[in-house]
PDB file of C-alpha atoms in Angstrom:
ATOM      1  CA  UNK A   1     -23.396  -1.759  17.793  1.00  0.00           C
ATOM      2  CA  UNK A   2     -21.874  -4.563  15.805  1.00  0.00           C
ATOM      3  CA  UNK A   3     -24.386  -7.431  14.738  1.00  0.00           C
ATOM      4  CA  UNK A   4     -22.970 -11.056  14.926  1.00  0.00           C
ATOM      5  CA  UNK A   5     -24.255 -12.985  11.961  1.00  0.00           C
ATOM      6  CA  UNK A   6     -23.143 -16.684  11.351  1.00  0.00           C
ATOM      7  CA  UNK A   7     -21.393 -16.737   8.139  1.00  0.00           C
ATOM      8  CA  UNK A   8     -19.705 -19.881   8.378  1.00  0.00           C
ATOM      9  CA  UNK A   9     -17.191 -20.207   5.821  1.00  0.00           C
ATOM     10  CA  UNK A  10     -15.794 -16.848   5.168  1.00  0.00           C
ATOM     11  CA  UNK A  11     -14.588 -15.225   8.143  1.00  0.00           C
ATOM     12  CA  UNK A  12     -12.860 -18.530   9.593  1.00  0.00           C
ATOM     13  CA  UNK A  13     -14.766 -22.268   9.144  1.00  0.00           C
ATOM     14  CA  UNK A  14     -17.196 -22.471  11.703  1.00  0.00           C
ATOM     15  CA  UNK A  15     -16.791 -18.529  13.271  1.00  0.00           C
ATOM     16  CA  UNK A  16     -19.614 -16.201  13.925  1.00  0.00           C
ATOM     17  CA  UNK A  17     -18.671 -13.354  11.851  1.00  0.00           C
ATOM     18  CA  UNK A  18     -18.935  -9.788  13.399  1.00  0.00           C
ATOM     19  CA  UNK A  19     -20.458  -6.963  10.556  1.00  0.00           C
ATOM     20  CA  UNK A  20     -18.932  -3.980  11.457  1.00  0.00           C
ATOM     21  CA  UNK A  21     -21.501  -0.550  11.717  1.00  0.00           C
ATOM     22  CA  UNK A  22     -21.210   1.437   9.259  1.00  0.00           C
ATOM     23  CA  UNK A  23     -20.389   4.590  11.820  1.00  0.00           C
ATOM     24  CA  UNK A  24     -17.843   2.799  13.171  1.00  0.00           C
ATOM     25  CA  UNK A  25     -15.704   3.272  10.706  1.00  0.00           C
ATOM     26  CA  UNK A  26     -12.134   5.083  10.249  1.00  0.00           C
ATOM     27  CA  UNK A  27     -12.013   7.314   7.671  1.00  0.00           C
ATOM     28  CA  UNK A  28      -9.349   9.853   5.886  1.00  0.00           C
ATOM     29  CA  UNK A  29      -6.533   7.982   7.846  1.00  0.00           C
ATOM     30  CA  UNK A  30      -4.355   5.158   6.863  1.00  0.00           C
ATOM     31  CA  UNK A  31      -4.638   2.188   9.318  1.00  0.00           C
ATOM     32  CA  UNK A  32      -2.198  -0.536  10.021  1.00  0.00           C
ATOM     33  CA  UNK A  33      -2.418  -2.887  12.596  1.00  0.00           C
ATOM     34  CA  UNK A  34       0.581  -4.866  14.694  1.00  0.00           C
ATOM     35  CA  UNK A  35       0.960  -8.511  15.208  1.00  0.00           C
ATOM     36  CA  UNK A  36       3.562 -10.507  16.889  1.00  0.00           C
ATOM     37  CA  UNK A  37       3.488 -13.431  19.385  1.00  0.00           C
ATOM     38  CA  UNK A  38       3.587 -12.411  22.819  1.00  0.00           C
ATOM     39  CA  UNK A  39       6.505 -10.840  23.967  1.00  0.00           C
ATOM     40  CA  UNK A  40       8.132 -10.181  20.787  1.00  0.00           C
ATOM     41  CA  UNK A  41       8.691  -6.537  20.644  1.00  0.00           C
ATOM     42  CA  UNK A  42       5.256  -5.432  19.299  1.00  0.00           C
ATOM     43  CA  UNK A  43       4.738  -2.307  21.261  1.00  0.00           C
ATOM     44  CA  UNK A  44       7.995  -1.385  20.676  1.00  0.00           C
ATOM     45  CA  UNK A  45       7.960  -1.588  16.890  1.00  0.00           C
ATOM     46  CA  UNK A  46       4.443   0.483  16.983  1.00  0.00           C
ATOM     47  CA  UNK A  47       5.817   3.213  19.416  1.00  0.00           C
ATOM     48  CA  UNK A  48       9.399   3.267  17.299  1.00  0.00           C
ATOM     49  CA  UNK A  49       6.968   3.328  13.974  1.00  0.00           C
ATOM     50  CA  UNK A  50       4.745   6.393  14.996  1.00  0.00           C
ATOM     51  CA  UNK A  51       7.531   8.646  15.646  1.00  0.00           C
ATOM     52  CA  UNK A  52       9.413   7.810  12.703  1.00  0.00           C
ATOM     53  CA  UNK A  53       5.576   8.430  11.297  1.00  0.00           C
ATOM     54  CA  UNK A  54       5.747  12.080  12.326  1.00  0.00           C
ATOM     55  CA  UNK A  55       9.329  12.826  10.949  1.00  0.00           C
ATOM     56  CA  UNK A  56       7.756  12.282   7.456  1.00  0.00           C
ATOM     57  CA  UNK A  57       5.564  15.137   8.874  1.00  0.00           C
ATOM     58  CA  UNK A  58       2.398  12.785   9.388  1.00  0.00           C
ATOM     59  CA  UNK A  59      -0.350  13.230  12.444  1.00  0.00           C
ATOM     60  CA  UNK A  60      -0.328   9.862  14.519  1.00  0.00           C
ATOM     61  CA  UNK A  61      -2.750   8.034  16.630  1.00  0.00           C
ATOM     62  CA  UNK A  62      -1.504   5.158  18.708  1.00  0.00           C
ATOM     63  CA  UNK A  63      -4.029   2.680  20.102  1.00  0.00           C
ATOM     64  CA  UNK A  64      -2.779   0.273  22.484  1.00  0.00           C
ATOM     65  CA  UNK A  65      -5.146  -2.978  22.702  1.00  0.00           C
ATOM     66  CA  UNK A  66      -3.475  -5.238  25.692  1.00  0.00           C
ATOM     67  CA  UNK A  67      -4.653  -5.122  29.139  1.00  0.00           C
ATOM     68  CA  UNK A  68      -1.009  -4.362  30.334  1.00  0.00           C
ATOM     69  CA  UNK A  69      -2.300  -0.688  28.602  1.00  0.00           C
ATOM     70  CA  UNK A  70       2.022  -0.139  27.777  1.00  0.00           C
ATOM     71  CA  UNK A  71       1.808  -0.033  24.162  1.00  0.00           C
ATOM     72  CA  UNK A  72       2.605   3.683  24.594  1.00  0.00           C
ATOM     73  CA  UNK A  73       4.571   4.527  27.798  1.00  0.00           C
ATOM     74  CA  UNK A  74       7.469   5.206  25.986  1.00  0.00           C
ATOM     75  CA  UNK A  75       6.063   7.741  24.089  1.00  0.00           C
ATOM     76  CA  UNK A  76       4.671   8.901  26.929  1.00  0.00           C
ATOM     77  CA  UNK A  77       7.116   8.315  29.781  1.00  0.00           C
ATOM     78  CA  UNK A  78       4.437   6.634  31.952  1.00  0.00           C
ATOM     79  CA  UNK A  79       1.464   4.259  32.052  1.00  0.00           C
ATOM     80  CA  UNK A  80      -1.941   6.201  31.607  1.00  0.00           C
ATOM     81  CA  UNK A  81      -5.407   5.479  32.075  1.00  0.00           C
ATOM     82  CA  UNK A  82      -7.159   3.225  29.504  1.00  0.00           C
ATOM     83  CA  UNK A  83     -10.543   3.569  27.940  1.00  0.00           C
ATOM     84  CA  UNK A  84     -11.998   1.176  29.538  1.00  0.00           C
ATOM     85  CA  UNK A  85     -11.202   2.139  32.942  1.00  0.00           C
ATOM     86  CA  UNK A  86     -12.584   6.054  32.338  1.00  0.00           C
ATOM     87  CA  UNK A  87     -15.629   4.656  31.321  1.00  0.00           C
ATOM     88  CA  UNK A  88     -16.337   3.140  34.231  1.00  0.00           C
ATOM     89  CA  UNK A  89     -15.478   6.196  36.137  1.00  0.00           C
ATOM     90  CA  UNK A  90     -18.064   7.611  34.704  1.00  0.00           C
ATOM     91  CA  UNK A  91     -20.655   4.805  34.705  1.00  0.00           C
ATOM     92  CA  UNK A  92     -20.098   4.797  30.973  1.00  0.00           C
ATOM     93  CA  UNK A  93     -21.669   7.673  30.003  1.00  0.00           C
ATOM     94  CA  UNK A  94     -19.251   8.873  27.456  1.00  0.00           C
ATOM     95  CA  UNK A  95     -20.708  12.576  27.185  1.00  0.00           C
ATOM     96  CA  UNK A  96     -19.187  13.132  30.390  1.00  0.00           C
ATOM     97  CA  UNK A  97     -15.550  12.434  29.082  1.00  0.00           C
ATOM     98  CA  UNK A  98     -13.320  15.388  27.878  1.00  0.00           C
ATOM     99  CA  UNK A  99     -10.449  13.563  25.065  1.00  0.00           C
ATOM    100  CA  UNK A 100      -8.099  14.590  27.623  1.00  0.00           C
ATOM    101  CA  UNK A 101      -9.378  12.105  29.643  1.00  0.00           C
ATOM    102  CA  UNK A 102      -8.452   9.281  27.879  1.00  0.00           C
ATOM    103  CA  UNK A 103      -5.804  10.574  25.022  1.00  0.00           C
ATOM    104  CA  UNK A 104      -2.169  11.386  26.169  1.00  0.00           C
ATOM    105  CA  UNK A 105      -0.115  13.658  23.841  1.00  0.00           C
ATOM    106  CA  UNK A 106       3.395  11.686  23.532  1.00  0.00           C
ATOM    107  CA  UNK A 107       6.876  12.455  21.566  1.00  0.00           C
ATOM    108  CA  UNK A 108       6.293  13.930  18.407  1.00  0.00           C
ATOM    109  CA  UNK A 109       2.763  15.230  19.024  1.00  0.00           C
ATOM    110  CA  UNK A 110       1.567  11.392  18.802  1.00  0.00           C
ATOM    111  CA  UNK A 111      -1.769  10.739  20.069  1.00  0.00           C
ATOM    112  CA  UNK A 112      -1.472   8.136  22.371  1.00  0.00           C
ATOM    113  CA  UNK A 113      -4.449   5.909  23.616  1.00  0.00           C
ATOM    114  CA  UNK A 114      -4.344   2.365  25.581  1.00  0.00           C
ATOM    115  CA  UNK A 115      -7.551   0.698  25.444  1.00  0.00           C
ATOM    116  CA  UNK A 116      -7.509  -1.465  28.048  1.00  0.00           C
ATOM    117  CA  UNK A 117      -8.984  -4.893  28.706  1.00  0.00           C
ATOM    118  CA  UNK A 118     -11.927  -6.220  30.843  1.00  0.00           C
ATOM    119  CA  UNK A 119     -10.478  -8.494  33.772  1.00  0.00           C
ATOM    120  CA  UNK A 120      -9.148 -11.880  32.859  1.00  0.00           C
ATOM    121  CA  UNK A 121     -12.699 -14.102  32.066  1.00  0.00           C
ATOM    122  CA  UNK A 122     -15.086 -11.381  32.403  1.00  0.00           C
ATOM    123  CA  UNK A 123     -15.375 -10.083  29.113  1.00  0.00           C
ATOM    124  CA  UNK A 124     -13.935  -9.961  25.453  1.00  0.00           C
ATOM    125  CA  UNK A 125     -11.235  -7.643  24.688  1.00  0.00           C
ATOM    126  CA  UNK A 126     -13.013  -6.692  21.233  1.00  0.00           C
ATOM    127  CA  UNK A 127     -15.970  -4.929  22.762  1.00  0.00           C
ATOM    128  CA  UNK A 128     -12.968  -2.722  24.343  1.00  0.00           C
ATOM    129  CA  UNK A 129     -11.282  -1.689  21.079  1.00  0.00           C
ATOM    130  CA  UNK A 130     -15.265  -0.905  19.796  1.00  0.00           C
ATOM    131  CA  UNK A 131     -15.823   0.977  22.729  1.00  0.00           C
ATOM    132  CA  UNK A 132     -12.668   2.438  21.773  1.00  0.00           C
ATOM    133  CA  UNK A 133     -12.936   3.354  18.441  1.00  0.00           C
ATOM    134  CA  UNK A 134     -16.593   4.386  18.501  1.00  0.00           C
ATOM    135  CA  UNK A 135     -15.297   7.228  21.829  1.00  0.00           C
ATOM    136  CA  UNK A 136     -12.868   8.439  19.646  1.00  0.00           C
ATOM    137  CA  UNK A 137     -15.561   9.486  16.810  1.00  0.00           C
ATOM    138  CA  UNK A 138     -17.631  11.256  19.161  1.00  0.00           C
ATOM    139  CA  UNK A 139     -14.630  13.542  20.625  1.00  0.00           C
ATOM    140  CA  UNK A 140     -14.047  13.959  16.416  1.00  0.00           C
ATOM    141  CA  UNK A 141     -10.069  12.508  17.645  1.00  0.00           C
ATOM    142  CA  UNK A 142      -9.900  10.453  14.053  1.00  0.00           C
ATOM    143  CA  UNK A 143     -10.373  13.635  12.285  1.00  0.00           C
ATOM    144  CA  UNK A 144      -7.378  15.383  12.061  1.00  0.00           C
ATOM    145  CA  UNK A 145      -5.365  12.539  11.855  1.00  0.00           C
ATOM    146  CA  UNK A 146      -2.989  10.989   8.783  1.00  0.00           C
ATOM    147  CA  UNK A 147      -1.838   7.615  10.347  1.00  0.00           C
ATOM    148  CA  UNK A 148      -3.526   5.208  12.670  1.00  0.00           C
ATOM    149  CA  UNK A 149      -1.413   2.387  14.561  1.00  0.00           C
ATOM    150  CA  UNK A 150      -3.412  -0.859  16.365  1.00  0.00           C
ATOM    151  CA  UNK A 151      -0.847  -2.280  18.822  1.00  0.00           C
ATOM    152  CA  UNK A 152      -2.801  -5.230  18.957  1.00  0.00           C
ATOM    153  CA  UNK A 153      -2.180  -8.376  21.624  1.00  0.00           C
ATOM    154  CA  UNK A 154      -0.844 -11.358  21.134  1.00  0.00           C
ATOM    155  CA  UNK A 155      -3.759 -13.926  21.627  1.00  0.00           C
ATOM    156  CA  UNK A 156      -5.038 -15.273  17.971  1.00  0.00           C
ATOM    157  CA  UNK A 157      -7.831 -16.395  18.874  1.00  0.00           C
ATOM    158  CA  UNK A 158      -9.445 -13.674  21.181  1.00  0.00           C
ATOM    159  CA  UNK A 159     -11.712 -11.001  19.944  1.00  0.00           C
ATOM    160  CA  UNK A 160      -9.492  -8.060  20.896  1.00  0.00           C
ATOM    161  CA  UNK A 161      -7.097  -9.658  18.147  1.00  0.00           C
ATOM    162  CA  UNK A 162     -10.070  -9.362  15.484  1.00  0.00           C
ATOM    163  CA  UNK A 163     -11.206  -6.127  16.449  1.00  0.00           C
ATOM    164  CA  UNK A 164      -8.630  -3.971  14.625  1.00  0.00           C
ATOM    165  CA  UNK A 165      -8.690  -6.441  11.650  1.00  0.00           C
ATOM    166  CA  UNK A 166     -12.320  -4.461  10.649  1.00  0.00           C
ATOM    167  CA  UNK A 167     -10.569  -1.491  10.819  1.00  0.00           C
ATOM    168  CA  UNK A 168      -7.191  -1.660   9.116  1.00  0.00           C
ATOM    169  CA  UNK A 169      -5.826  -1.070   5.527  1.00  0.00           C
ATOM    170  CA  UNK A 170      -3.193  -3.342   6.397  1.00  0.00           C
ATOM    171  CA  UNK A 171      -1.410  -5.639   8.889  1.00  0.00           C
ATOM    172  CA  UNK A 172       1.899  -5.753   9.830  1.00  0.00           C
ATOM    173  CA  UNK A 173       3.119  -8.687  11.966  1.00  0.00           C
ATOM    174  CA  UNK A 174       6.542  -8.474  14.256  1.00  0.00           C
ATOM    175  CA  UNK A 175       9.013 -11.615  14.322  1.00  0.00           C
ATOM    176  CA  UNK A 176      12.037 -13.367  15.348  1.00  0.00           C
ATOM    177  CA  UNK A 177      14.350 -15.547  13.476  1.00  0.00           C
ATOM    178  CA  UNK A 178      13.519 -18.284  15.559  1.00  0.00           C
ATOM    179  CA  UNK A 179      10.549 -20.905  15.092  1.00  0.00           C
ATOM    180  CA  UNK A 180       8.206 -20.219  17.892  1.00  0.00           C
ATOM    181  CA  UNK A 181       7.781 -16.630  16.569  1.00  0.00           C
ATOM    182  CA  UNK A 182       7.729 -17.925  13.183  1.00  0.00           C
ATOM    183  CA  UNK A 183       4.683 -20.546  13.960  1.00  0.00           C
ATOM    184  CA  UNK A 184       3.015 -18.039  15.490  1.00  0.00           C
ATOM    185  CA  UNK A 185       3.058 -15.451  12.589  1.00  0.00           C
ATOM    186  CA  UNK A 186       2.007 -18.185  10.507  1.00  0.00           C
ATOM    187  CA  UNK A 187      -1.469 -18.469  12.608  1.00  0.00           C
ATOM    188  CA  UNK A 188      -1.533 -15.080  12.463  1.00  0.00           C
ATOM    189  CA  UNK A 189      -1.460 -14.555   8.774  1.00  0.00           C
ATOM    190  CA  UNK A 190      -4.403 -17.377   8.587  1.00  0.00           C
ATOM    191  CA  UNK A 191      -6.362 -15.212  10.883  1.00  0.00           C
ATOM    192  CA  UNK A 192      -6.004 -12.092   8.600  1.00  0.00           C
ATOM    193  CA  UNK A 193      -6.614 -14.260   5.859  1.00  0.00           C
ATOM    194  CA  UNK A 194      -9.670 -15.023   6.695  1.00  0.00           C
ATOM    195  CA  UNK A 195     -10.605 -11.531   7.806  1.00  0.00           C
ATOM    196  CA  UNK A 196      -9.611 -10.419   4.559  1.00  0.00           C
ATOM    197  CA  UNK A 197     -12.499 -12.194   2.687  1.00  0.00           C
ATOM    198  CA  UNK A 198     -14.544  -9.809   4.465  1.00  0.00           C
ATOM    199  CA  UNK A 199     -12.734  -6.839   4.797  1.00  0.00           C
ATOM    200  CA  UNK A 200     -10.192  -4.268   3.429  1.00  0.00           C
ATOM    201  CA  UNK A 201      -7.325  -5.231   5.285  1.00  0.00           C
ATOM    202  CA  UNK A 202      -4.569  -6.926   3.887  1.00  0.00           C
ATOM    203  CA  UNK A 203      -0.766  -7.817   4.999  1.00  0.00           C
ATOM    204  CA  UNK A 204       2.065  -6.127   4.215  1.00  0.00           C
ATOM    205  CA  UNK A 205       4.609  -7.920   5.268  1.00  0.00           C
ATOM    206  CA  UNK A 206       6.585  -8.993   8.115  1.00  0.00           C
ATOM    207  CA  UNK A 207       9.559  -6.854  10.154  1.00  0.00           C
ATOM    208  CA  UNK A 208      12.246  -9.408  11.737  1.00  0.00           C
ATOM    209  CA  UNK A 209      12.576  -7.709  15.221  1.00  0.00           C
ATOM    210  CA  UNK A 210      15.242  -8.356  17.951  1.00  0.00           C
ATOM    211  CA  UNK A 211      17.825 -10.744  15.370  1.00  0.00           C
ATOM    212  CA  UNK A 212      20.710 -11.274  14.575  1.00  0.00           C
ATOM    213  CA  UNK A 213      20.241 -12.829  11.260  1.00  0.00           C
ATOM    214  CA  UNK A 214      16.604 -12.723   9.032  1.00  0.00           C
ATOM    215  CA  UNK A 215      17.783 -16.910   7.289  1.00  0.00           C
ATOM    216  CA  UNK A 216      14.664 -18.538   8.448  1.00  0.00           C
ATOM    217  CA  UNK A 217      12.113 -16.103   8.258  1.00  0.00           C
ATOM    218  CA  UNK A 218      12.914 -15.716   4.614  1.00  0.00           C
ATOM    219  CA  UNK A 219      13.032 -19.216   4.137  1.00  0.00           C
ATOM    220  CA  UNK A 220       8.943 -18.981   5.503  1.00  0.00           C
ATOM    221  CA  UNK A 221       8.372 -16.138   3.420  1.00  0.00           C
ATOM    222  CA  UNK A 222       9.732 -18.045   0.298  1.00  0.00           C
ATOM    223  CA  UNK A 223       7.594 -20.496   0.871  1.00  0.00           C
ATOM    224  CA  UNK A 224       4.526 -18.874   1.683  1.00  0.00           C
ATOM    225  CA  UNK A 225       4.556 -15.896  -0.988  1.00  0.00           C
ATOM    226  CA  UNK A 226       5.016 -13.556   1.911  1.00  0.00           C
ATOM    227  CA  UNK A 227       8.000 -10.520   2.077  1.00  0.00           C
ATOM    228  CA  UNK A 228       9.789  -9.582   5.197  1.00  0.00           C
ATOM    229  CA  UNK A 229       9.871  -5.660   4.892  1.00  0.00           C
ATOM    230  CA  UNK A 230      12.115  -4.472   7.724  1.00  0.00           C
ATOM    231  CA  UNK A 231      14.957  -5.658   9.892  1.00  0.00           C
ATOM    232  CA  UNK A 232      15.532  -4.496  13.551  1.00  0.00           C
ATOM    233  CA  UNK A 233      19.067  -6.003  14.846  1.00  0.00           C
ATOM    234  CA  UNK A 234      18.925  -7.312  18.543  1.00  0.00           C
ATOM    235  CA  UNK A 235      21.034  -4.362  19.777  1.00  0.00           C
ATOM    236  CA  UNK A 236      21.257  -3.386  23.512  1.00  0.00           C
ATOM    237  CA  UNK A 237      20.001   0.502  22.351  1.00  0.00           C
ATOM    238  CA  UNK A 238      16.572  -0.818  21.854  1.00  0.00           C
ATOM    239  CA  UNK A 239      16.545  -2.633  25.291  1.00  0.00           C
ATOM    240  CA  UNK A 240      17.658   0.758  26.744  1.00  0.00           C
ATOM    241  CA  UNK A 241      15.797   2.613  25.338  1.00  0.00           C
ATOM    242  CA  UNK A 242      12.221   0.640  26.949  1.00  0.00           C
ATOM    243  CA  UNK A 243      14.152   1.321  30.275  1.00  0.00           C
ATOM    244  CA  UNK A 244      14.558   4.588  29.998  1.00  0.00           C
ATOM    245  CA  UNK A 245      10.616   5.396  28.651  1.00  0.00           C
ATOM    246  CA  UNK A 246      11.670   6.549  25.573  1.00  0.00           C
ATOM    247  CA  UNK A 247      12.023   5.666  22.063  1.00  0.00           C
ATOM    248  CA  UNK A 248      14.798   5.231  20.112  1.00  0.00           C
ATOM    249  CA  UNK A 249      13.879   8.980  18.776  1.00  0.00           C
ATOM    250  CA  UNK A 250      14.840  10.464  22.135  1.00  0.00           C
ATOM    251  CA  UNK A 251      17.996   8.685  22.884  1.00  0.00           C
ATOM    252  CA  UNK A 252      21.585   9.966  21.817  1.00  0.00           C
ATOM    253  CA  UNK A 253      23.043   9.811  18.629  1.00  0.00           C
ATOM    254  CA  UNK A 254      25.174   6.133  19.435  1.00  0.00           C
ATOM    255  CA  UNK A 255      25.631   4.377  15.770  1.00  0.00           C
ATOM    256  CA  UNK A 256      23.045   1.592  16.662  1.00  0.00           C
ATOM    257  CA  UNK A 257      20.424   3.860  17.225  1.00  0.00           C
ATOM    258  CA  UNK A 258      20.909   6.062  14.119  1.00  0.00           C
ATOM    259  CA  UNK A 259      21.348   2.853  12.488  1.00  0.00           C
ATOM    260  CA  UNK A 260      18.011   1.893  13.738  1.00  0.00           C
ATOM    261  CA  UNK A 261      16.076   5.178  13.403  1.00  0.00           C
ATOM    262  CA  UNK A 262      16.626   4.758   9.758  1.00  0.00           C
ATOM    263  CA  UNK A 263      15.194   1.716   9.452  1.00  0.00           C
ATOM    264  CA  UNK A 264      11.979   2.810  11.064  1.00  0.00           C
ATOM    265  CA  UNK A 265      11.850   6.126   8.969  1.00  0.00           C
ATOM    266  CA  UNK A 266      12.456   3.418   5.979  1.00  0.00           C
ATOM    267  CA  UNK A 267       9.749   1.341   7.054  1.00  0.00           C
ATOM    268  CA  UNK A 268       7.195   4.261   7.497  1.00  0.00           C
ATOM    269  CA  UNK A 269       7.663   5.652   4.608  1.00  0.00           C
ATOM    270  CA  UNK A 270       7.512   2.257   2.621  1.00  0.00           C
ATOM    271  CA  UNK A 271       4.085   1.887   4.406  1.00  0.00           C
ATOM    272  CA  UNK A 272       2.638   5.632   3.496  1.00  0.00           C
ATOM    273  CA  UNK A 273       3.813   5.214  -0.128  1.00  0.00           C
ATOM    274  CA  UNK A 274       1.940   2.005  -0.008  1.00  0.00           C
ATOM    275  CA  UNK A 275       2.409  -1.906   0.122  1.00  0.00           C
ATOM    276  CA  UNK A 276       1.036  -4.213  -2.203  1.00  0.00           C
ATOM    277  CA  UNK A 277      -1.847  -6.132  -0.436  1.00  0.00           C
ATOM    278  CA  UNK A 278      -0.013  -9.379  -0.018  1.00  0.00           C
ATOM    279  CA  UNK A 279      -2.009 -13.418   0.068  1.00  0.00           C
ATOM    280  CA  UNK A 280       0.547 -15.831   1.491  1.00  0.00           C
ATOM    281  CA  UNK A 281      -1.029 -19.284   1.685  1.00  0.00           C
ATOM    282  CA  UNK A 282      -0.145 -20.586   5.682  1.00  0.00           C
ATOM    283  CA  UNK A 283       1.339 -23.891   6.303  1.00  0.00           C
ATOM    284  CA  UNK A 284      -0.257 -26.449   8.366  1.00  0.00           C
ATOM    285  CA  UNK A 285       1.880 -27.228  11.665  1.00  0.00           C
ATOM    286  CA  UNK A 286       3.416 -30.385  10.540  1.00  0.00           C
ATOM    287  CA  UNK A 287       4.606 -28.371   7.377  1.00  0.00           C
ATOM    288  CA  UNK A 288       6.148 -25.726   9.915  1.00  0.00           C
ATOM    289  CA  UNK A 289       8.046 -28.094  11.699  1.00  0.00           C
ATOM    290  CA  UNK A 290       9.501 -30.306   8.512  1.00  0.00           C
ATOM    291  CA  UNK A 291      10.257 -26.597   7.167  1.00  0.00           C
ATOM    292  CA  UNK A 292      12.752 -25.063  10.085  1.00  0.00           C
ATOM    293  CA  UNK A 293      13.903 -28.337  10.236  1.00  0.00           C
ATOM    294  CA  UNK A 294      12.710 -29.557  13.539  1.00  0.00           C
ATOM    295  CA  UNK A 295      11.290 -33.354  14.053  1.00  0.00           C
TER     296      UNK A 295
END
């Protein structure tokens, strides 16, 4: 179990960092993890990502880490049980689970697993992606896989937003050319930051999700030091797509979905070759505002 030891200073001024046990960890897999604000297209950018993941011929584990548990219906084509919930079932005795129990096979042979959340002010939502992990190892699920992908929530500050942080080779956060998505990426990347004093993971870069035009976010990422590394246009195929449980993989040939399907297959593959760890500096808020030019 993890140990919280006050380390003031280096994991966020005045946090309690968490140490992470050493048999937690994931190993022989390459890890990213998914931030966004709420809202802004995060689950659909991890789902999108893992199957473009397996047409470079990788294996894929999705881990969804919201309550809501739909990070991965549309690999899927439904809502399934998440961690969490099993364990109760079962009085949390995890020796009486079978991985079937808790892992769905979705398109593309992606393992797909929603952790789940405690209810709202009952309990922290990084205890659930431990719980998570940690059930995983003991069913050997991590072993035979290339690529891991944390669809992680959108609260900054709660521990379920940490959690995959310990785990990750690298973060990956989800925007919109607009300045509420743009602040919040900006808290974000202060988070992982400070995480990153700590641990291995490191950002990658941004994708600009659901726009029209990128002008602002790579006015931030001038700024900053930070590189916007994929572009998804705000196309109606990608709304239809969510209604129809599927991913952009599974839907007909139209020109904005091809269009789109290469971008993710770009992306992928830019992120198995390998990003360089990036170290953007974040601005403080007032900065943010004079910056996108608001008063």
């Amino acid at each position: 179990m993890p140990r919280d030891i006050p380390d003031l200073g280096q994991d966020g001024e005045g946090s309690v960092q968490v140490h992470q046990d050493e048999s937690a960890k994931i190993e022989g897999a390459k890890v990213f993890s998914v931030y966004g604000k709420g809202g802004i297209g995060k689950s659909t950018t991890s789902s999108n990502l893992s199957a473009a993941f397996t047409k470079l011929g990788k294996r894929v584990l999705q881990i969804g880490c919201d309550p809501k548990h739909d990070s991965t219906f549309t690999l899927t084509g439904r809502l399934q049980n998440t961690v969490i919930d099993v364990l109760k079932e079962v009085d949390f005795h995890a020796e009486e689970l079978r991985p079937e129990d808790f892992v769905a096979v979705g398109y593309g042979g992606v393992q797909c697993v929603e952790a789940g959340g405690p209810p709202a002010g009952t309990g922290c939502g990084g205890y659930v992606v431990g719980q998570t992990v940690k059930l995983l190892k003991q069913h050997h699920m991590l072993e035979d896989t290339d690529v891991v992908i944390f669809d992680v929530l959108g609260d900054v500050v709660c521990g379920g937003f940490a959690a995959p942080l310990q785990h990750a080779d690298r973060a990956l956060i989800v925007t919109a050319n607009d300045f509420d998505s743009i602040y919040a990426m900006n808290r974000i990347i202060a988070a992982v930051q400070a995480k990153s004093k700590n641990y291995k993971v490191r950002l990658a870069g941004c994708v600009a999700n659901r726009s029209k035009d990128t002008d602002e976010v790579d006015r931030y990422c001038r700024t900053v030091g930070f590189d916007r590394i994929a572009h998804m246009p705000d196309v109606d195929a990608i709304r239809r797509s969510r209604l129809k449980k599927k991913t952009l993989f599974e839907m007909p040939d139209e020109e904005d979905i091809v269009r789109c399907r290469a971008e993710y297959v770009r992306l992928a593959k830019l992120l198995w070759d390998g990003t360089e760890g990036k170290a953007p500096e974040s601005l403080p808020d007032r900065e943010i505002f004079e910056l996108l030019g608001f008063d």
